[in-house]
mmCIF file of C-alpha atoms in Angstrom:
data_model
loop_
_atom_site.group_PDB
_atom_site.id
_atom_site.type_symbol
_atom_site.label_atom_id
_atom_site.label_comp_id
_atom_site.label_asym_id
_atom_site.label_seq_id
_atom_site.Cartn_x
_atom_site.Cartn_y
_atom_site.Cartn_z
ATOM 1 C CA UNK A 22 39.267 7.188 3.037
ATOM 2 C CA UNK A 23 40.145 3.828 1.510
ATOM 3 C CA UNK A 24 37.856 1.699 -0.620
ATOM 4 C CA UNK A 25 36.645 -0.394 2.293
ATOM 5 C CA UNK A 26 35.731 2.681 4.300
ATOM 6 C CA UNK A 27 33.965 4.212 1.332
ATOM 7 C CA UNK A 28 31.842 1.108 0.802
ATOM 8 C CA UNK A 29 31.008 0.999 4.508
ATOM 9 C CA UNK A 30 29.946 4.656 4.424
ATOM 10 C CA UNK A 31 27.934 4.133 1.286
ATOM 11 C CA UNK A 32 26.161 1.239 2.998
ATOM 12 C CA UNK A 33 25.402 3.360 6.075
ATOM 13 C CA UNK A 34 24.218 6.384 4.118
ATOM 14 C CA UNK A 35 21.915 4.266 1.940
ATOM 15 C CA UNK A 36 20.505 2.699 5.083
ATOM 16 C CA UNK A 37 19.449 6.094 6.425
ATOM 17 C CA UNK A 38 18.347 7.307 2.999
ATOM 18 C CA UNK A 39 20.694 10.259 2.626
ATOM 19 C CA UNK A 40 20.237 10.560 -1.137
ATOM 20 C CA UNK A 41 22.578 13.536 -1.816
ATOM 21 C CA UNK A 42 25.402 11.943 0.191
ATOM 22 C CA UNK A 43 24.854 8.541 -1.445
ATOM 23 C CA UNK A 44 25.150 10.103 -4.887
ATOM 24 C CA UNK A 45 28.212 12.087 -3.884
ATOM 25 C CA UNK A 46 29.915 9.025 -2.406
ATOM 26 C CA UNK A 47 29.034 6.985 -5.489
ATOM 27 C CA UNK A 48 30.823 9.595 -7.580
ATOM 28 C CA UNK A 49 33.799 9.606 -5.206
ATOM 29 C CA UNK A 50 33.957 5.822 -5.409
ATOM 30 C CA UNK A 51 33.992 5.905 -9.198
ATOM 31 C CA UNK A 52 36.728 8.560 -9.155
ATOM 32 C CA UNK A 53 38.740 6.345 -6.819
ATOM 33 C CA UNK A 54 38.501 3.598 -9.410
ATOM 34 C CA UNK A 55 35.898 1.397 -7.791
ATOM 35 C CA UNK A 56 33.820 -0.474 -10.352
ATOM 36 C CA UNK A 57 30.065 0.170 -10.639
ATOM 37 C CA UNK A 58 29.529 -3.509 -9.746
ATOM 38 C CA UNK A 59 31.568 -3.135 -6.546
ATOM 39 C CA UNK A 60 29.553 -0.114 -5.461
ATOM 40 C CA UNK A 61 26.328 -1.883 -6.293
ATOM 41 C CA UNK A 62 26.956 -5.365 -4.942
ATOM 42 C CA UNK A 63 29.214 -4.505 -1.977
ATOM 43 C CA UNK A 64 27.331 -1.514 -0.604
ATOM 44 C CA UNK A 65 24.058 -0.438 -2.197
ATOM 45 C CA UNK A 66 22.280 -3.772 -2.539
ATOM 46 C CA UNK A 67 23.355 -5.173 0.859
ATOM 47 C CA UNK A 68 22.183 -1.925 2.424
ATOM 48 C CA UNK A 69 18.785 -2.104 0.763
ATOM 49 C CA UNK A 70 18.520 -5.756 1.795
ATOM 50 C CA UNK A 71 19.176 -4.678 5.372
ATOM 51 C CA UNK A 72 16.439 -2.046 4.996
ATOM 52 C CA UNK A 73 14.075 -4.827 3.921
ATOM 53 C CA UNK A 74 15.126 -6.997 6.856
ATOM 54 C CA UNK A 75 14.578 -4.149 9.323
ATOM 55 C CA UNK A 76 11.159 -3.512 7.791
ATOM 56 C CA UNK A 77 10.247 -7.168 8.284
ATOM 57 C CA UNK A 78 11.402 -7.017 11.906
ATOM 58 C CA UNK A 79 9.340 -3.885 12.505
ATOM 59 C CA UNK A 80 12.385 -1.698 13.114
ATOM 60 C CA UNK A 81 11.809 0.285 9.912
ATOM 61 C CA UNK A 82 8.538 1.529 8.491
ATOM 62 C CA UNK A 83 7.416 2.604 5.033
ATOM 63 C CA UNK A 84 8.987 6.107 5.184
ATOM 64 C CA UNK A 85 12.395 4.634 6.001
ATOM 65 C CA UNK A 86 12.015 2.108 3.167
ATOM 66 C CA UNK A 87 11.100 4.870 0.760
ATOM 67 C CA UNK A 88 13.932 7.252 1.561
ATOM 68 C CA UNK A 89 16.437 4.405 1.351
ATOM 69 C CA UNK A 90 14.883 3.417 -1.985
ATOM 70 C CA UNK A 91 15.173 6.982 -3.249
ATOM 71 C CA UNK A 92 18.824 7.121 -2.235
ATOM 72 C CA UNK A 93 19.469 3.839 -4.027
ATOM 73 C CA UNK A 94 17.542 5.020 -7.101
ATOM 74 C CA UNK A 95 19.674 8.162 -7.306
ATOM 75 C CA UNK A 96 22.850 6.082 -7.260
ATOM 76 C CA UNK A 97 21.375 3.695 -9.835
ATOM 77 C CA UNK A 98 20.706 6.590 -12.211
ATOM 78 C CA UNK A 99 24.444 7.331 -12.049
ATOM 79 C CA UNK A 100 25.559 3.688 -12.295
ATOM 80 C CA UNK A 101 23.092 2.358 -14.882
ATOM 81 C CA UNK A 102 24.829 3.711 -17.989
ATOM 82 C CA UNK A 103 28.202 2.621 -16.652
ATOM 83 C CA UNK A 104 26.955 -0.898 -15.982
ATOM 84 C CA UNK A 105 25.680 -1.061 -19.563
ATOM 85 C CA UNK A 106 28.973 0.344 -20.887
ATOM 86 C CA UNK A 107 31.010 -2.186 -18.969
ATOM 87 C CA UNK A 108 28.918 -4.956 -20.455
ATOM 88 C CA UNK A 109 27.377 -6.226 -17.234
ATOM 89 C CA UNK A 110 24.747 -8.583 -18.487
ATOM 90 C CA UNK A 111 21.170 -8.174 -17.305
ATOM 91 C CA UNK A 112 19.916 -11.289 -15.549
ATOM 92 C CA UNK A 113 16.506 -10.804 -17.081
ATOM 93 C CA UNK A 114 13.944 -8.297 -18.295
ATOM 94 C CA UNK A 115 10.992 -7.436 -16.079
ATOM 95 C CA UNK A 116 8.006 -5.442 -17.347
ATOM 96 C CA UNK A 117 6.136 -3.970 -14.398
ATOM 97 C CA UNK A 118 2.948 -1.992 -13.915
ATOM 98 C CA UNK A 119 0.071 -1.176 -11.583
ATOM 99 C CA UNK A 120 -3.168 -2.509 -13.031
ATOM 100 C CA UNK A 121 -5.924 -0.461 -14.629
ATOM 101 C CA UNK A 122 -8.061 1.447 -12.140
ATOM 102 C CA UNK A 123 -5.316 1.542 -9.511
ATOM 103 C CA UNK A 124 -2.915 4.415 -8.895
ATOM 104 C CA UNK A 125 -0.939 2.915 -5.999
ATOM 105 C CA UNK A 126 2.702 2.412 -6.803
ATOM 106 C CA UNK A 127 4.795 2.572 -3.658
ATOM 107 C CA UNK A 128 5.248 -1.206 -3.418
ATOM 108 C CA UNK A 129 5.779 -1.498 -7.150
ATOM 109 C CA UNK A 130 8.459 1.184 -7.105
ATOM 110 C CA UNK A 131 10.295 -0.508 -4.249
ATOM 111 C CA UNK A 132 10.205 -3.762 -6.213
ATOM 112 C CA UNK A 133 11.596 -1.961 -9.256
ATOM 113 C CA UNK A 134 14.541 -0.598 -7.295
ATOM 114 C CA UNK A 135 15.310 -3.994 -5.754
ATOM 115 C CA UNK A 136 14.957 -5.786 -9.087
ATOM 116 C CA UNK A 137 17.174 -3.320 -10.873
ATOM 117 C CA UNK A 138 19.720 -3.509 -8.089
ATOM 118 C CA UNK A 139 19.710 -7.289 -8.447
ATOM 119 C CA UNK A 140 20.569 -6.996 -12.135
ATOM 120 C CA UNK A 141 17.206 -6.996 -13.881
ATOM 121 C CA UNK A 142 16.411 -4.637 -16.693
ATOM 122 C CA UNK A 143 13.136 -3.125 -15.504
ATOM 123 C CA UNK A 144 10.576 -1.570 -17.832
ATOM 124 C CA UNK A 145 8.117 0.342 -15.654
ATOM 125 C CA UNK A 146 4.790 1.058 -17.340
ATOM 126 C CA UNK A 147 3.550 3.174 -14.433
ATOM 127 C CA UNK A 148 0.058 3.089 -12.958
ATOM 128 C CA UNK A 149 -3.411 2.390 -14.358
ATOM 129 C CA UNK A 150 -1.949 0.150 -17.020
ATOM 130 C CA UNK A 151 -4.586 -1.345 -19.295
ATOM 131 C CA UNK A 152 -4.335 -4.988 -20.451
ATOM 132 C CA UNK A 153 -3.592 -3.936 -24.038
ATOM 133 C CA UNK A 154 -0.681 -1.830 -22.823
ATOM 134 C CA UNK A 155 0.791 -4.814 -20.977
ATOM 135 C CA UNK A 156 0.354 -6.887 -24.140
ATOM 136 C CA UNK A 157 2.086 -4.245 -26.258
ATOM 137 C CA UNK A 158 4.971 -4.003 -23.788
ATOM 138 C CA UNK A 159 5.435 -7.778 -23.743
ATOM 139 C CA UNK A 160 5.492 -7.794 -27.543
ATOM 140 C CA UNK A 161 7.966 -4.929 -27.655
ATOM 141 C CA UNK A 162 10.392 -5.859 -24.858
ATOM 142 C CA UNK A 163 9.980 -9.650 -24.836
ATOM 143 C CA UNK A 164 10.570 -9.796 -21.089
ATOM 144 C CA UNK A 165 11.178 -12.899 -19.011
ATOM 145 C CA UNK A 166 8.583 -11.688 -16.527
ATOM 146 C CA UNK A 167 5.635 -9.323 -16.521
ATOM 147 C CA UNK A 168 4.521 -8.104 -13.092
ATOM 148 C CA UNK A 169 1.052 -6.883 -12.166
ATOM 149 C CA UNK A 170 0.638 -4.824 -9.004
ATOM 150 C CA UNK A 171 -2.666 -4.012 -7.271
ATOM 151 C CA UNK A 172 -3.366 -2.384 -3.934
ATOM 152 C CA UNK A 173 -7.135 -2.719 -3.891
ATOM 153 C CA UNK A 174 -9.396 -5.741 -3.681
ATOM 154 C CA UNK A 175 -11.484 -4.008 -6.315
ATOM 155 C CA UNK A 176 -8.612 -3.889 -8.809
ATOM 156 C CA UNK A 177 -7.111 -7.340 -8.169
ATOM 157 C CA UNK A 178 -9.464 -8.926 -10.726
ATOM 158 C CA UNK A 179 -7.447 -7.080 -13.375
ATOM 159 C CA UNK A 180 -4.747 -9.740 -12.905
ATOM 160 C CA UNK A 181 -7.014 -12.250 -14.584
ATOM 161 C CA UNK A 182 -8.039 -9.752 -17.252
ATOM 162 C CA UNK A 183 -4.365 -9.120 -18.026
ATOM 163 C CA UNK A 184 -3.592 -12.831 -18.190
ATOM 164 C CA UNK A 185 -6.568 -13.360 -20.481
ATOM 165 C CA UNK A 186 -5.269 -10.566 -22.727
ATOM 166 C CA UNK A 187 -1.847 -12.225 -22.890
ATOM 167 C CA UNK A 188 -3.498 -15.538 -23.778
ATOM 168 C CA UNK A 189 -5.612 -13.903 -26.459
ATOM 169 C CA UNK A 190 -2.491 -12.314 -27.951
ATOM 170 C CA UNK A 191 -0.721 -15.683 -27.962
ATOM 171 C CA UNK A 192 1.880 -14.452 -25.483
ATOM 172 C CA UNK A 193 1.019 -16.302 -22.296
ATOM 173 C CA UNK A 194 3.508 -19.126 -22.833
ATOM 174 C CA UNK A 195 6.251 -16.662 -23.782
ATOM 175 C CA UNK A 196 6.367 -14.778 -20.479
ATOM 176 C CA UNK A 197 6.165 -15.558 -16.778
ATOM 177 C CA UNK A 198 3.547 -13.637 -14.787
ATOM 178 C CA UNK A 199 4.160 -12.344 -11.278
ATOM 179 C CA UNK A 200 1.547 -10.621 -9.144
ATOM 180 C CA UNK A 201 1.744 -8.680 -5.915
ATOM 181 C CA UNK A 202 0.241 -5.992 -3.727
ATOM 182 C CA UNK A 203 -1.154 -5.600 -0.238
ATOM 183 C CA UNK A 204 -4.349 -7.665 -0.651
ATOM 184 C CA UNK A 205 -2.763 -10.375 -2.813
ATOM 185 C CA UNK A 206 -2.066 -13.857 -1.469
ATOM 186 C CA UNK A 207 -0.421 -16.964 -2.881
ATOM 187 C CA UNK A 208 -3.880 -18.540 -3.106
ATOM 188 C CA UNK A 209 -5.171 -15.645 -5.171
ATOM 189 C CA UNK A 210 -2.109 -15.734 -7.397
ATOM 190 C CA UNK A 211 -2.675 -19.438 -7.991
ATOM 191 C CA UNK A 212 -6.373 -18.891 -8.632
ATOM 192 C CA UNK A 213 -5.766 -16.362 -11.421
ATOM 193 C CA UNK A 214 -3.069 -18.495 -12.995
ATOM 194 C CA UNK A 215 0.011 -16.418 -12.143
ATOM 195 C CA UNK A 216 3.397 -18.109 -12.112
ATOM 196 C CA UNK A 217 4.701 -16.235 -9.113
ATOM 197 C CA UNK A 218 3.736 -14.137 -6.135
ATOM 198 C CA UNK A 219 5.779 -12.318 -3.532
ATOM 199 C CA UNK A 220 4.681 -10.569 -0.375
ATOM 200 C CA UNK A 221 7.459 -7.986 -0.396
ATOM 201 C CA UNK A 222 10.180 -6.499 -2.556
ATOM 202 C CA UNK A 223 13.024 -8.676 -1.254
ATOM 203 C CA UNK A 224 11.059 -11.863 -1.791
ATOM 204 C CA UNK A 225 10.020 -10.619 -5.223
ATOM 205 C CA UNK A 226 13.643 -10.477 -6.331
ATOM 206 C CA UNK A 227 14.344 -14.060 -5.258
ATOM 207 C CA UNK A 228 11.123 -15.316 -6.818
ATOM 208 C CA UNK A 229 11.888 -13.416 -10.029
ATOM 209 C CA UNK A 230 15.340 -15.013 -10.255
ATOM 210 C CA UNK A 231 13.768 -18.461 -9.878
ATOM 211 C CA UNK A 232 11.189 -17.695 -12.536
ATOM 212 C CA UNK A 233 13.811 -16.463 -14.993
ATOM 213 C CA UNK A 234 15.693 -19.758 -14.648
ATOM 214 C CA UNK A 235 12.464 -21.671 -15.139
ATOM 215 C CA UNK A 236 11.463 -19.521 -18.090
ATOM 216 C CA UNK A 237 14.773 -20.020 -19.843
ATOM 217 C CA UNK A 238 14.751 -23.752 -19.166
ATOM 218 C CA UNK A 239 11.281 -23.973 -20.672
ATOM 219 C CA UNK A 240 12.488 -21.882 -23.618
ATOM 220 C CA UNK A 241 15.324 -24.310 -24.246
ATOM 221 C CA UNK A 242 13.091 -27.366 -24.011
ATOM 222 C CA UNK B 19 -34.707 -4.706 19.623
ATOM 223 C CA UNK B 20 -31.325 -4.111 21.194
ATOM 224 C CA UNK B 21 -30.610 -5.194 24.715
ATOM 225 C CA UNK B 22 -28.431 -3.785 27.437
ATOM 226 C CA UNK B 23 -25.062 -5.492 27.596
ATOM 227 C CA UNK B 24 -24.216 -4.935 23.941
ATOM 228 C CA UNK B 25 -20.758 -3.465 23.418
ATOM 229 C CA UNK B 26 -19.659 -1.877 20.152
ATOM 230 C CA UNK B 27 -15.948 -2.257 19.510
ATOM 231 C CA UNK B 28 -15.330 0.815 17.412
ATOM 232 C CA UNK B 29 -12.434 1.976 15.312
ATOM 233 C CA UNK B 30 -11.142 5.158 16.915
ATOM 234 C CA UNK B 31 -11.360 6.851 13.527
ATOM 235 C CA UNK B 32 -15.149 6.622 13.554
ATOM 236 C CA UNK B 33 -15.814 6.507 17.294
ATOM 237 C CA UNK B 34 -17.292 10.011 17.430
ATOM 238 C CA UNK B 35 -19.669 9.176 14.602
ATOM 239 C CA UNK B 36 -20.550 5.811 16.187
ATOM 240 C CA UNK B 37 -21.529 7.545 19.424
ATOM 241 C CA UNK B 38 -23.496 10.180 17.554
ATOM 242 C CA UNK B 39 -25.264 7.519 15.504
ATOM 243 C CA UNK B 40 -26.171 5.544 18.625
ATOM 244 C CA UNK B 41 -27.513 8.681 20.269
ATOM 245 C CA UNK B 42 -29.647 9.312 17.217
ATOM 246 C CA UNK B 43 -31.081 5.822 17.211
ATOM 247 C CA UNK B 44 -33.071 4.885 20.258
ATOM 248 C CA UNK B 45 -33.275 1.252 19.174
ATOM 249 C CA UNK B 46 -29.588 0.824 18.397
ATOM 250 C CA UNK B 47 -28.340 3.041 21.164
ATOM 251 C CA UNK B 48 -30.408 1.835 24.055
ATOM 252 C CA UNK B 49 -27.985 0.517 26.655
ATOM 253 C CA UNK B 50 -25.187 0.057 24.156
ATOM 254 C CA UNK B 51 -21.658 0.768 25.304
ATOM 255 C CA UNK B 52 -18.847 1.863 22.973
ATOM 256 C CA UNK B 53 -15.247 0.746 23.434
ATOM 257 C CA UNK B 54 -12.650 2.086 21.030
ATOM 258 C CA UNK B 55 -9.414 0.843 19.535
ATOM 259 C CA UNK B 56 -6.691 3.302 18.511
ATOM 260 C CA UNK B 57 -7.385 5.009 15.178
ATOM 261 C CA UNK B 58 -3.739 4.695 14.178
ATOM 262 C CA UNK B 59 -4.278 0.943 13.823
ATOM 263 C CA UNK B 60 -5.453 1.972 10.372
ATOM 264 C CA UNK B 61 -1.867 2.572 9.412
ATOM 265 C CA UNK B 62 -1.115 -1.017 10.448
ATOM 266 C CA UNK B 63 -4.233 -2.880 9.314
ATOM 267 C CA UNK B 64 -2.509 -6.210 9.827
ATOM 268 C CA UNK B 65 -2.936 -5.573 13.574
ATOM 269 C CA UNK B 66 -6.661 -4.794 13.525
ATOM 270 C CA UNK B 67 -8.025 -8.346 13.559
ATOM 271 C CA UNK B 68 -5.808 -9.355 16.487
ATOM 272 C CA UNK B 69 -6.763 -6.307 18.526
ATOM 273 C CA UNK B 70 -10.466 -6.821 17.857
ATOM 274 C CA UNK B 71 -10.136 -10.507 18.793
ATOM 275 C CA UNK B 72 -8.400 -9.632 22.054
ATOM 276 C CA UNK B 73 -11.012 -7.085 23.103
ATOM 277 C CA UNK B 74 -13.986 -9.116 21.881
ATOM 278 C CA UNK B 75 -12.737 -12.268 23.596
ATOM 279 C CA UNK B 76 -12.351 -10.409 26.879
ATOM 280 C CA UNK B 77 -15.832 -8.887 26.613
ATOM 281 C CA UNK B 78 -17.424 -12.219 25.710
ATOM 282 C CA UNK B 79 -15.760 -13.854 28.701
ATOM 283 C CA UNK B 80 -17.561 -11.221 30.807
ATOM 284 C CA UNK B 81 -20.846 -12.246 29.244
ATOM 285 C CA UNK B 82 -21.141 -9.193 27.008
ATOM 286 C CA UNK B 83 -22.572 -9.226 23.507
ATOM 287 C CA UNK B 84 -20.215 -7.711 20.965
ATOM 288 C CA UNK B 85 -20.619 -5.998 17.617
ATOM 289 C CA UNK B 86 -17.714 -4.611 15.623
ATOM 290 C CA UNK B 87 -17.734 -1.103 14.183
ATOM 291 C CA UNK B 88 -15.069 -1.775 11.614
ATOM 292 C CA UNK B 89 -15.492 -2.523 7.931
ATOM 293 C CA UNK B 90 -12.881 -4.809 6.371
ATOM 294 C CA UNK B 91 -10.495 -1.858 6.679
ATOM 295 C CA UNK B 92 -7.554 -3.362 4.836
ATOM 296 C CA UNK B 93 -7.529 -6.586 6.833
ATOM 297 C CA UNK B 94 -8.371 -8.420 3.606
ATOM 298 C CA UNK B 95 -10.631 -10.960 5.270
ATOM 299 C CA UNK B 96 -8.679 -11.416 8.509
ATOM 300 C CA UNK B 97 -11.309 -9.499 10.465
ATOM 301 C CA UNK B 98 -14.060 -11.617 8.939
ATOM 302 C CA UNK B 99 -12.272 -14.764 10.070
ATOM 303 C CA UNK B 100 -12.134 -13.428 13.628
ATOM 304 C CA UNK B 101 -15.774 -12.389 13.529
ATOM 305 C CA UNK B 102 -16.824 -15.808 12.252
ATOM 306 C CA UNK B 103 -14.796 -17.621 14.872
ATOM 307 C CA UNK B 104 -16.239 -15.487 17.685
ATOM 308 C CA UNK B 105 -19.765 -15.450 16.291
ATOM 309 C CA UNK B 106 -19.902 -11.673 15.986
ATOM 310 C CA UNK B 107 -20.586 -9.258 13.117
ATOM 311 C CA UNK B 108 -18.945 -6.175 11.676
ATOM 312 C CA UNK B 109 -20.068 -3.219 9.567
ATOM 313 C CA UNK B 110 -20.627 -4.093 5.924
ATOM 314 C CA UNK B 111 -18.194 -2.769 3.350
ATOM 315 C CA UNK B 112 -14.507 -2.544 2.556
ATOM 316 C CA UNK B 113 -13.846 0.716 4.377
ATOM 317 C CA UNK B 114 -15.686 3.259 6.490
ATOM 318 C CA UNK B 115 -16.153 5.158 3.220
ATOM 319 C CA UNK B 116 -18.669 2.469 2.213
ATOM 320 C CA UNK B 117 -20.413 2.714 5.564
ATOM 321 C CA UNK B 118 -20.768 6.485 5.397
ATOM 322 C CA UNK B 119 -21.459 7.018 1.710
ATOM 323 C CA UNK B 120 -22.713 3.624 0.569
ATOM 324 C CA UNK B 121 -20.635 1.294 -1.580
ATOM 325 C CA UNK B 122 -22.335 2.401 -4.819
ATOM 326 C CA UNK B 123 -21.327 6.023 -4.277
ATOM 327 C CA UNK B 124 -17.766 5.021 -3.400
ATOM 328 C CA UNK B 125 -17.551 2.774 -6.462
ATOM 329 C CA UNK B 126 -18.767 5.646 -8.616
ATOM 330 C CA UNK B 127 -16.183 8.019 -7.106
ATOM 331 C CA UNK B 128 -13.322 5.668 -7.995
ATOM 332 C CA UNK B 129 -14.786 4.712 -11.353
ATOM 333 C CA UNK B 130 -14.924 8.378 -12.279
ATOM 334 C CA UNK B 131 -11.383 9.056 -11.077
ATOM 335 C CA UNK B 132 -9.176 6.222 -9.744
ATOM 336 C CA UNK B 133 -6.742 8.845 -8.524
ATOM 337 C CA UNK B 134 -9.093 10.014 -5.810
ATOM 338 C CA UNK B 135 -7.764 10.662 -2.328
ATOM 339 C CA UNK B 136 -10.626 10.228 0.124
ATOM 340 C CA UNK B 137 -11.045 12.094 3.388
ATOM 341 C CA UNK B 138 -13.523 11.630 6.189
ATOM 342 C CA UNK B 139 -14.196 14.074 9.012
ATOM 343 C CA UNK B 140 -11.708 12.187 11.158
ATOM 344 C CA UNK B 141 -8.988 12.450 8.530
ATOM 345 C CA UNK B 142 -9.713 16.121 7.991
ATOM 346 C CA UNK B 143 -9.438 16.750 11.730
ATOM 347 C CA UNK B 144 -6.340 14.648 12.249
ATOM 348 C CA UNK B 145 -4.514 14.938 8.914
ATOM 349 C CA UNK B 146 -1.351 16.359 10.444
ATOM 350 C CA UNK B 147 -1.056 13.512 12.940
ATOM 351 C CA UNK B 148 -2.504 10.521 11.092
ATOM 352 C CA UNK B 149 -1.192 11.270 7.626
ATOM 353 C CA UNK B 150 1.657 13.796 7.647
ATOM 354 C CA UNK B 151 3.427 12.435 10.712
ATOM 355 C CA UNK B 152 2.545 8.775 10.212
ATOM 356 C CA UNK B 153 3.782 8.778 6.624
ATOM 357 C CA UNK B 154 6.980 10.485 7.727
ATOM 358 C CA UNK B 155 6.260 13.581 5.660
ATOM 359 C CA UNK B 156 7.250 15.869 8.521
ATOM 360 C CA UNK B 157 10.683 14.242 8.581
ATOM 361 C CA UNK B 158 11.055 13.501 4.873
ATOM 362 C CA UNK B 159 9.146 16.111 2.879
ATOM 363 C CA UNK B 160 10.782 14.769 -0.287
ATOM 364 C CA UNK B 161 8.333 11.856 -0.038
ATOM 365 C CA UNK B 162 5.221 13.959 -0.878
ATOM 366 C CA UNK B 163 5.318 12.996 -4.563
ATOM 367 C CA UNK B 164 5.937 9.327 -3.699
ATOM 368 C CA UNK B 165 2.737 9.183 -1.689
ATOM 369 C CA UNK B 166 0.507 11.626 -3.510
ATOM 370 C CA UNK B 167 1.954 12.060 -6.981
ATOM 371 C CA UNK B 168 -0.692 9.905 -8.674
ATOM 372 C CA UNK B 169 -3.752 11.506 -7.113
ATOM 373 C CA UNK B 170 -5.880 13.858 -9.184
ATOM 374 C CA UNK B 171 -8.479 15.074 -6.716
ATOM 375 C CA UNK B 172 -9.521 15.002 -3.074
ATOM 376 C CA UNK B 173 -13.026 13.895 -2.167
ATOM 377 C CA UNK B 174 -14.164 14.666 1.352
ATOM 378 C CA UNK B 175 -16.947 12.385 2.497
ATOM 379 C CA UNK B 176 -18.348 14.790 5.059
ATOM 380 C CA UNK B 177 -20.231 13.408 8.026
ATOM 381 C CA UNK B 178 -20.935 16.780 9.590
ATOM 382 C CA UNK B 179 -19.587 19.872 7.888
ATOM 383 C CA UNK B 180 -18.436 22.698 10.089
ATOM 384 C CA UNK B 181 -16.686 25.915 9.185
ATOM 385 C CA UNK B 182 -13.532 24.659 10.900
ATOM 386 C CA UNK B 183 -13.526 21.368 8.993
ATOM 387 C CA UNK B 184 -14.173 23.167 5.711
ATOM 388 C CA UNK B 185 -11.124 25.345 6.301
ATOM 389 C CA UNK B 186 -9.035 22.302 7.174
ATOM 390 C CA UNK B 187 -10.215 20.338 4.122
ATOM 391 C CA UNK B 188 -9.395 23.310 1.890
ATOM 392 C CA UNK B 189 -5.939 23.515 3.452
ATOM 393 C CA UNK B 190 -5.308 19.803 2.858
ATOM 394 C CA UNK B 191 -6.347 20.044 -0.781
ATOM 395 C CA UNK B 192 -4.116 23.071 -1.172
ATOM 396 C CA UNK B 193 -1.226 21.205 0.458
ATOM 397 C CA UNK B 194 -1.717 18.411 -2.077
ATOM 398 C CA UNK B 195 -2.272 20.878 -4.944
ATOM 399 C CA UNK B 196 -5.461 19.033 -5.819
ATOM 400 C CA UNK B 197 -9.067 20.130 -6.333
ATOM 401 C CA UNK B 198 -11.451 19.379 -3.488
ATOM 402 C CA UNK B 199 -14.920 17.946 -3.888
ATOM 403 C CA UNK B 200 -17.297 17.392 -1.001
ATOM 404 C CA UNK B 201 -19.980 14.738 -0.675
ATOM 405 C CA UNK B 202 -22.219 15.158 2.346
ATOM 406 C CA UNK B 203 -22.856 11.683 3.710
ATOM 407 C CA UNK B 204 -24.138 12.399 7.193
ATOM 408 C CA UNK B 205 -24.151 9.396 9.508
ATOM 409 C CA UNK B 206 -27.423 7.790 8.470
ATOM 410 C CA UNK B 207 -25.661 4.888 6.775
ATOM 411 C CA UNK B 208 -23.638 4.203 9.896
ATOM 412 C CA UNK B 209 -26.688 4.520 12.132
ATOM 413 C CA UNK B 210 -28.623 2.043 9.968
ATOM 414 C CA UNK B 211 -25.746 -0.443 10.051
ATOM 415 C CA UNK B 212 -25.361 -0.140 13.819
ATOM 416 C CA UNK B 213 -29.070 -0.645 14.266
ATOM 417 C CA UNK B 214 -28.949 -3.764 12.098
ATOM 418 C CA UNK B 215 -25.976 -5.180 13.984
ATOM 419 C CA UNK B 216 -27.276 -4.273 17.428
ATOM 420 C CA UNK B 217 -30.676 -5.758 16.708
ATOM 421 C CA UNK B 218 -29.150 -9.007 15.473
ATOM 422 C CA UNK B 219 -26.736 -9.176 18.376
ATOM 423 C CA UNK B 220 -29.570 -8.456 20.794
ATOM 424 C CA UNK B 221 -31.430 -11.488 19.454
#
């Protein structure tokens, strides 16, 4: 198997979510001398993007997204330290969490995988994250973006509570805020004063990249 | 008072309870017909509003009066838009949980433990098909923790307890390794809502 064939196989195996085989092939690729970046950007990420595209077309459903995400996450666990060692620079830091009162995290976790694959350093605070915990994480990690996820109409109001907490702590102008989740819309995001919204994980990555640029431009101004 | 010619478009997941509630209520049930939409639409709530619109539009073109036995059900307002545009009404509440148990009880359940996985009789009966198979857990058992890892308890909102359903609910809780609590809701809340909607639709 040459490098091209290995990358093609890695792409295919990620697409079908064969986590053990993806990890094994990642190791084989590294032993063959392929760089972590090559494995990531020429196989894993394109494959996960294809998963997202198939989901949007209705060819894939949530289970297929999740097993592909798990396969990718397993490979990322192997590649992450190597990417840091080789000095690949993070394109931004993203603090992420599901809001207080909400335990749903499937969408959030998919976003995390996509963001990390795209080069973000992701700090996942988990579920049921209280406003003060978001504030503390922003103080500690000084991220470019903090993301609030909610699955329920009853927990969406926590977006505003979190933003208010950031304002009260004097941090609102130091970090961009993204929101997302099944019931969330662009209108709602605008209404609570978020800087960004995305309807799915793929879109979230693109929006996050835009916001990082904006954030850094504002920081330089 | 309800009039003949009223059709209830019911979610398949509560159709049995809708029929039972109509039977129990002479006013609401008198001459009312029930048409159902597939219960699995609940796994694709973005399709619910369109399906209700299609069926309601057809029935209205036949001169029928329509009421909708769905709550918001994850349509996040899309069903309300359809109802407004067609001049029809739906069950109050975010989910059928609210209809069966009342929104205050449901709020209290989640306030007490946000990690609550809620069952109804329908879900207890059909868990293997509507949850295990639909979530791909039969094909990808490694996904159990992804779906259920954050839950801390199961609450069964029981419309009509039977020995068979109790066994099934116990088995589900055991499968999830979570404690089971049962709240007997009956179908009074649903019957009251249907009576309200049928009366209003009947003019």
